[in-house]
Amino acid sequence: MSRRVTVRFRPHQAIMLAAVIAFVGSLPLAGARWYLLPVLLLPLAIAIWAVRSGTDADPAGLRVRALIGQRRIGWSRVAELAADPQGRAVALLTDGERVRLPAVRADDLPRLIAASGQPLAPATPPTPLNPPTPLSPAAPATDATDEPATPPTQ
Protein backbone atom coordinates (compact mmCIF):
# COMPACT_ATOMS: atom_id res chain seq x y z
CA MET A 1 0.00 0.00 0.00
CA SER A 2 1.57 3.28 -1.10
CA ARG A 3 1.01 6.40 0.88
CA ARG A 4 0.48 9.72 -0.90
CA VAL A 5 2.95 12.29 0.30
CA THR A 6 1.67 15.85 0.14
CA VAL A 7 4.07 18.76 0.31
CA ARG A 8 2.44 21.86 1.76
CA PHE A 9 3.57 25.44 1.17
CA ARG A 10 2.02 28.03 3.47
CA PRO A 11 2.61 31.75 4.19
CA HIS A 12 4.91 32.60 7.06
CA GLN A 13 3.15 32.18 10.39
CA ALA A 14 4.24 35.62 11.54
CA ILE A 15 1.21 36.82 9.58
CA MET A 16 -1.00 34.96 12.05
CA LEU A 17 0.71 36.73 14.95
CA ALA A 18 0.17 40.08 13.22
CA ALA A 19 -3.53 39.24 12.75
CA VAL A 20 -3.90 38.40 16.47
CA ILE A 21 -2.19 41.66 17.46
CA ALA A 22 -4.41 43.60 15.03
CA PHE A 23 -7.51 41.89 16.45
CA VAL A 24 -6.57 42.77 20.03
CA GLY A 25 -5.68 46.31 18.96
CA SER A 26 -9.01 46.81 17.21
CA LEU A 27 -11.10 45.67 20.20
CA PRO A 28 -11.19 49.12 21.86
CA LEU A 29 -12.20 50.74 18.56
CA ALA A 30 -14.91 48.15 17.91
CA GLY A 31 -16.17 48.45 21.49
CA ALA A 32 -16.49 52.22 21.31
CA ARG A 33 -19.51 52.22 18.98
CA TRP A 34 -21.68 49.39 17.69
CA TYR A 35 -21.25 50.44 14.05
CA LEU A 36 -17.47 49.95 14.34
CA LEU A 37 -17.81 46.20 15.04
CA PRO A 38 -17.05 45.27 11.40
CA VAL A 39 -13.49 46.53 12.02
CA LEU A 40 -12.92 43.16 13.73
CA LEU A 41 -13.58 41.34 10.46
CA LEU A 42 -10.35 42.50 8.81
CA PRO A 43 -7.93 40.88 11.32
CA LEU A 44 -10.18 37.81 11.37
CA ALA A 45 -10.02 37.54 7.55
CA ILE A 46 -6.23 37.90 7.62
CA ALA A 47 -5.96 35.10 10.22
CA ILE A 48 -8.18 32.79 8.16
CA TRP A 49 -6.16 33.60 5.03
CA ALA A 50 -2.89 32.82 6.84
CA VAL A 51 -4.17 29.39 7.88
CA ARG A 52 -5.96 28.46 4.67
CA SER A 53 -4.00 29.87 1.72
CA GLY A 54 -1.06 28.16 0.07
CA THR A 55 -0.14 25.41 -2.36
CA ASP A 56 -0.32 21.65 -1.85
CA ALA A 57 1.56 19.31 -4.19
CA ASP A 58 1.29 15.53 -4.46
CA PRO A 59 1.81 12.96 -7.23
CA ALA A 60 -1.70 13.68 -8.60
CA GLY A 61 -1.20 17.42 -9.06
CA LEU A 62 -1.33 20.83 -7.45
CA ARG A 63 -3.99 22.33 -5.21
CA VAL A 64 -3.91 26.12 -5.04
CA ARG A 65 -5.82 27.46 -2.04
CA ALA A 66 -6.95 31.02 -1.30
CA LEU A 67 -9.09 32.69 1.38
CA ILE A 68 -12.21 31.60 -0.47
CA GLY A 69 -12.04 28.64 -2.82
CA GLN A 70 -9.41 26.33 -4.18
CA ARG A 71 -8.29 25.00 -7.53
CA ARG A 72 -7.00 21.54 -8.42
CA ILE A 73 -4.51 21.28 -11.33
CA GLY A 74 -3.29 17.90 -12.56
CA TRP A 75 0.38 17.50 -13.49
CA SER A 76 -0.69 16.63 -17.04
CA ARG A 77 -1.93 20.24 -17.44
CA VAL A 78 1.32 21.80 -16.17
CA ALA A 79 3.67 22.63 -19.05
CA GLU A 80 6.32 24.44 -17.02
CA LEU A 81 7.15 25.61 -13.51
CA ALA A 82 9.03 28.89 -13.45
CA ALA A 83 9.79 31.89 -11.27
CA ASP A 84 8.70 35.43 -12.04
CA PRO A 85 11.09 38.41 -11.61
CA GLN A 86 9.98 38.84 -7.98
CA GLY A 87 10.99 35.25 -7.14
CA ARG A 88 7.46 33.85 -6.87
CA ALA A 89 6.64 30.50 -8.44
CA VAL A 90 4.31 30.34 -11.43
CA ALA A 91 2.81 27.31 -13.17
CA LEU A 92 2.44 27.68 -16.93
CA LEU A 93 -0.40 25.45 -18.09
CA THR A 94 -0.73 23.68 -21.43
CA ASP A 95 -3.51 26.07 -22.48
CA GLY A 96 -1.20 29.09 -21.96
CA GLU A 97 -2.66 30.18 -18.62
CA ARG A 98 -0.29 31.34 -15.88
CA VAL A 99 -1.21 30.36 -12.32
CA ARG A 100 0.65 31.97 -9.43
CA LEU A 101 1.43 29.43 -6.70
CA PRO A 102 0.83 31.10 -3.32
CA ALA A 103 3.59 30.70 -0.70
CA VAL A 104 5.94 28.99 -3.17
CA ARG A 105 9.22 30.81 -3.82
CA ALA A 106 11.75 30.15 -6.57
CA ASP A 107 13.95 28.29 -4.06
CA ASP A 108 11.07 25.87 -3.36
CA LEU A 109 10.73 24.68 -6.98
CA PRO A 110 12.94 21.56 -6.51
CA ARG A 111 10.74 20.43 -3.58
CA LEU A 112 7.64 21.10 -5.65
CA ILE A 113 8.96 19.03 -8.56
CA ALA A 114 10.02 16.23 -6.20
CA ALA A 115 6.45 16.10 -4.85
CA SER A 116 5.23 15.29 -8.35
CA GLY A 117 7.18 12.04 -8.32
CA GLN A 118 9.09 13.08 -11.44
CA PRO A 119 12.87 12.95 -11.39
CA LEU A 120 14.64 16.28 -11.31
CA ALA A 121 17.37 16.51 -13.92
CA PRO A 122 20.70 17.68 -12.52
CA ALA A 123 21.51 21.29 -13.25
CA THR A 124 23.93 21.83 -16.12
CA PRO A 125 25.98 24.98 -16.41
CA PRO A 126 24.75 27.31 -19.13
CA THR A 127 26.76 27.43 -22.33
CA PRO A 128 27.92 30.85 -23.48
CA LEU A 129 26.05 32.30 -26.43
CA ASN A 130 29.22 33.48 -28.19
CA PRO A 131 32.15 31.27 -27.23
CA PRO A 132 35.48 33.10 -27.33
CA THR A 133 37.48 32.56 -30.49
CA PRO A 134 41.27 32.64 -30.49
CA LEU A 135 42.89 35.58 -32.25
CA SER A 136 44.77 34.64 -35.38
CA PRO A 137 48.29 36.09 -35.69
CA ALA A 138 47.79 36.64 -39.45
CA ALA A 139 45.29 39.47 -38.90
CA PRO A 140 46.81 42.14 -36.66
CA ALA A 141 44.39 44.31 -34.78
CA THR A 142 44.16 47.86 -36.06
CA ASP A 143 42.98 50.86 -34.20
CA ALA A 144 40.34 52.89 -36.01
CA THR A 145 41.56 56.10 -34.40
CA ASP A 146 45.05 55.89 -35.91
CA GLU A 147 45.84 58.95 -38.03
CA PRO A 148 48.08 58.67 -41.05
CA ALA A 149 51.67 59.63 -40.29
CA THR A 150 51.85 62.24 -43.11
CA PRO A 151 49.12 64.63 -44.08
CA PRO A 152 47.70 64.17 -47.57
CA THR A 153 49.20 66.34 -50.30
CA GLN A 154 47.17 68.53 -52.59
Tab-separated table of C-alpha atoms in Angstrom:
chain	number	residue	atom	x	y	z
A	1	MET	CA	0.000	0.000	0.000
A	2	SER	CA	1.566	3.282	-1.096
A	3	ARG	CA	1.007	6.404	0.877
A	4	ARG	CA	0.483	9.723	-0.897
A	5	VAL	CA	2.945	12.293	0.301
A	6	THR	CA	1.672	15.848	0.138
A	7	VAL	CA	4.070	18.759	0.312
A	8	ARG	CA	2.435	21.862	1.755
A	9	PHE	CA	3.566	25.442	1.170
A	10	ARG	CA	2.022	28.034	3.473
A	11	PRO	CA	2.614	31.749	4.188
A	12	HIS	CA	4.912	32.596	7.064
A	13	GLN	CA	3.153	32.176	10.392
A	14	ALA	CA	4.239	35.624	11.544
A	15	ILE	CA	1.205	36.825	9.575
A	16	MET	CA	-0.998	34.958	12.053
A	17	LEU	CA	0.711	36.728	14.949
A	18	ALA	CA	0.167	40.080	13.224
A	19	ALA	CA	-3.529	39.241	12.754
A	20	VAL	CA	-3.904	38.398	16.469
A	21	ILE	CA	-2.193	41.662	17.461
A	22	ALA	CA	-4.412	43.602	15.034
A	23	PHE	CA	-7.509	41.890	16.448
A	24	VAL	CA	-6.571	42.775	20.030
A	25	GLY	CA	-5.677	46.315	18.955
A	26	SER	CA	-9.013	46.814	17.207
A	27	LEU	CA	-11.100	45.667	20.197
A	28	PRO	CA	-11.188	49.117	21.857
A	29	LEU	CA	-12.198	50.739	18.563
A	30	ALA	CA	-14.913	48.154	17.910
A	31	GLY	CA	-16.168	48.452	21.489
A	32	ALA	CA	-16.494	52.223	21.308
A	33	ARG	CA	-19.508	52.220	18.979
A	34	TRP	CA	-21.683	49.394	17.686
A	35	TYR	CA	-21.246	50.441	14.053
A	36	LEU	CA	-17.467	49.946	14.345
A	37	LEU	CA	-17.807	46.204	15.044
A	38	PRO	CA	-17.051	45.273	11.397
A	39	VAL	CA	-13.491	46.527	12.020
A	40	LEU	CA	-12.916	43.160	13.730
A	41	LEU	CA	-13.580	41.344	10.461
A	42	LEU	CA	-10.348	42.502	8.808
A	43	PRO	CA	-7.931	40.882	11.316
A	44	LEU	CA	-10.176	37.811	11.367
A	45	ALA	CA	-10.023	37.540	7.551
A	46	ILE	CA	-6.227	37.898	7.623
A	47	ALA	CA	-5.964	35.103	10.221
A	48	ILE	CA	-8.180	32.786	8.164
A	49	TRP	CA	-6.163	33.598	5.029
A	50	ALA	CA	-2.888	32.817	6.840
A	51	VAL	CA	-4.170	29.386	7.876
A	52	ARG	CA	-5.955	28.461	4.668
A	53	SER	CA	-4.000	29.873	1.718
A	54	GLY	CA	-1.058	28.158	0.070
A	55	THR	CA	-0.144	25.415	-2.361
A	56	ASP	CA	-0.320	21.655	-1.855
A	57	ALA	CA	1.558	19.311	-4.192
A	58	ASP	CA	1.287	15.529	-4.465
A	59	PRO	CA	1.805	12.957	-7.231
A	60	ALA	CA	-1.699	13.683	-8.600
A	61	GLY	CA	-1.198	17.421	-9.063
A	62	LEU	CA	-1.331	20.829	-7.448
A	63	ARG	CA	-3.993	22.326	-5.207
A	64	VAL	CA	-3.911	26.121	-5.035
A	65	ARG	CA	-5.815	27.462	-2.042
A	66	ALA	CA	-6.951	31.016	-1.301
A	67	LEU	CA	-9.088	32.689	1.376
A	68	ILE	CA	-12.214	31.596	-0.469
A	69	GLY	CA	-12.036	28.645	-2.821
A	70	GLN	CA	-9.405	26.331	-4.178
A	71	ARG	CA	-8.291	25.003	-7.530
A	72	ARG	CA	-6.996	21.545	-8.417
A	73	ILE	CA	-4.510	21.285	-11.326
A	74	GLY	CA	-3.286	17.904	-12.557
A	75	TRP	CA	0.378	17.502	-13.487
A	76	SER	CA	-0.694	16.633	-17.044
A	77	ARG	CA	-1.933	20.236	-17.441
A	78	VAL	CA	1.322	21.797	-16.173
A	79	ALA	CA	3.665	22.626	-19.049
A	80	GLU	CA	6.323	24.440	-17.019
A	81	LEU	CA	7.155	25.606	-13.513
A	82	ALA	CA	9.028	28.889	-13.447
A	83	ALA	CA	9.794	31.886	-11.269
A	84	ASP	CA	8.705	35.427	-12.039
A	85	PRO	CA	11.094	38.405	-11.613
A	86	GLN	CA	9.981	38.840	-7.980
A	87	GLY	CA	10.992	35.250	-7.144
A	88	ARG	CA	7.457	33.847	-6.872
A	89	ALA	CA	6.644	30.501	-8.442
A	90	VAL	CA	4.306	30.342	-11.427
A	91	ALA	CA	2.812	27.314	-13.169
A	92	LEU	CA	2.440	27.682	-16.927
A	93	LEU	CA	-0.398	25.451	-18.091
A	94	THR	CA	-0.729	23.681	-21.426
A	95	ASP	CA	-3.515	26.074	-22.481
A	96	GLY	CA	-1.204	29.086	-21.957
A	97	GLU	CA	-2.660	30.183	-18.624
A	98	ARG	CA	-0.287	31.339	-15.877
A	99	VAL	CA	-1.209	30.358	-12.316
A	100	ARG	CA	0.654	31.970	-9.432
A	101	LEU	CA	1.425	29.434	-6.700
A	102	PRO	CA	0.831	31.103	-3.317
A	103	ALA	CA	3.587	30.703	-0.697
A	104	VAL	CA	5.944	28.989	-3.172
A	105	ARG	CA	9.220	30.806	-3.819
A	106	ALA	CA	11.750	30.145	-6.572
A	107	ASP	CA	13.950	28.288	-4.062
A	108	ASP	CA	11.070	25.871	-3.365
A	109	LEU	CA	10.727	24.678	-6.979
A	110	PRO	CA	12.942	21.563	-6.515
A	111	ARG	CA	10.744	20.434	-3.580
A	112	LEU	CA	7.640	21.097	-5.649
A	113	ILE	CA	8.957	19.026	-8.561
A	114	ALA	CA	10.020	16.225	-6.204
A	115	ALA	CA	6.451	16.100	-4.854
A	116	SER	CA	5.230	15.291	-8.353
A	117	GLY	CA	7.177	12.042	-8.324
A	118	GLN	CA	9.093	13.078	-11.437
A	119	PRO	CA	12.874	12.949	-11.389
A	120	LEU	CA	14.642	16.279	-11.305
A	121	ALA	CA	17.365	16.510	-13.921
A	122	PRO	CA	20.703	17.683	-12.520
A	123	ALA	CA	21.509	21.289	-13.249
A	124	THR	CA	23.926	21.834	-16.118
A	125	PRO	CA	25.980	24.980	-16.409
A	126	PRO	CA	24.748	27.314	-19.134
A	127	THR	CA	26.764	27.433	-22.326
A	128	PRO	CA	27.923	30.850	-23.479
A	129	LEU	CA	26.054	32.300	-26.427
A	130	ASN	CA	29.219	33.477	-28.186
A	131	PRO	CA	32.150	31.270	-27.227
A	132	PRO	CA	35.483	33.100	-27.330
A	133	THR	CA	37.480	32.555	-30.490
A	134	PRO	CA	41.272	32.638	-30.488
A	135	LEU	CA	42.892	35.582	-32.253
A	136	SER	CA	44.768	34.639	-35.379
A	137	PRO	CA	48.285	36.094	-35.694
A	138	ALA	CA	47.794	36.644	-39.453
A	139	ALA	CA	45.288	39.473	-38.900
A	140	PRO	CA	46.813	42.139	-36.663
A	141	ALA	CA	44.392	44.306	-34.780
A	142	THR	CA	44.155	47.865	-36.064
A	143	ASP	CA	42.979	50.864	-34.205
A	144	ALA	CA	40.342	52.894	-36.011
A	145	THR	CA	41.563	56.102	-34.397
A	146	ASP	CA	45.055	55.888	-35.912
A	147	GLU	CA	45.839	58.946	-38.025
A	148	PRO	CA	48.081	58.671	-41.054
A	149	ALA	CA	51.673	59.633	-40.290
A	150	THR	CA	51.849	62.236	-43.111
A	151	PRO	CA	49.119	64.632	-44.085
A	152	PRO	CA	47.702	64.170	-47.573
A	153	THR	CA	49.195	66.342	-50.300
A	154	GLN	CA	47.165	68.534	-52.586
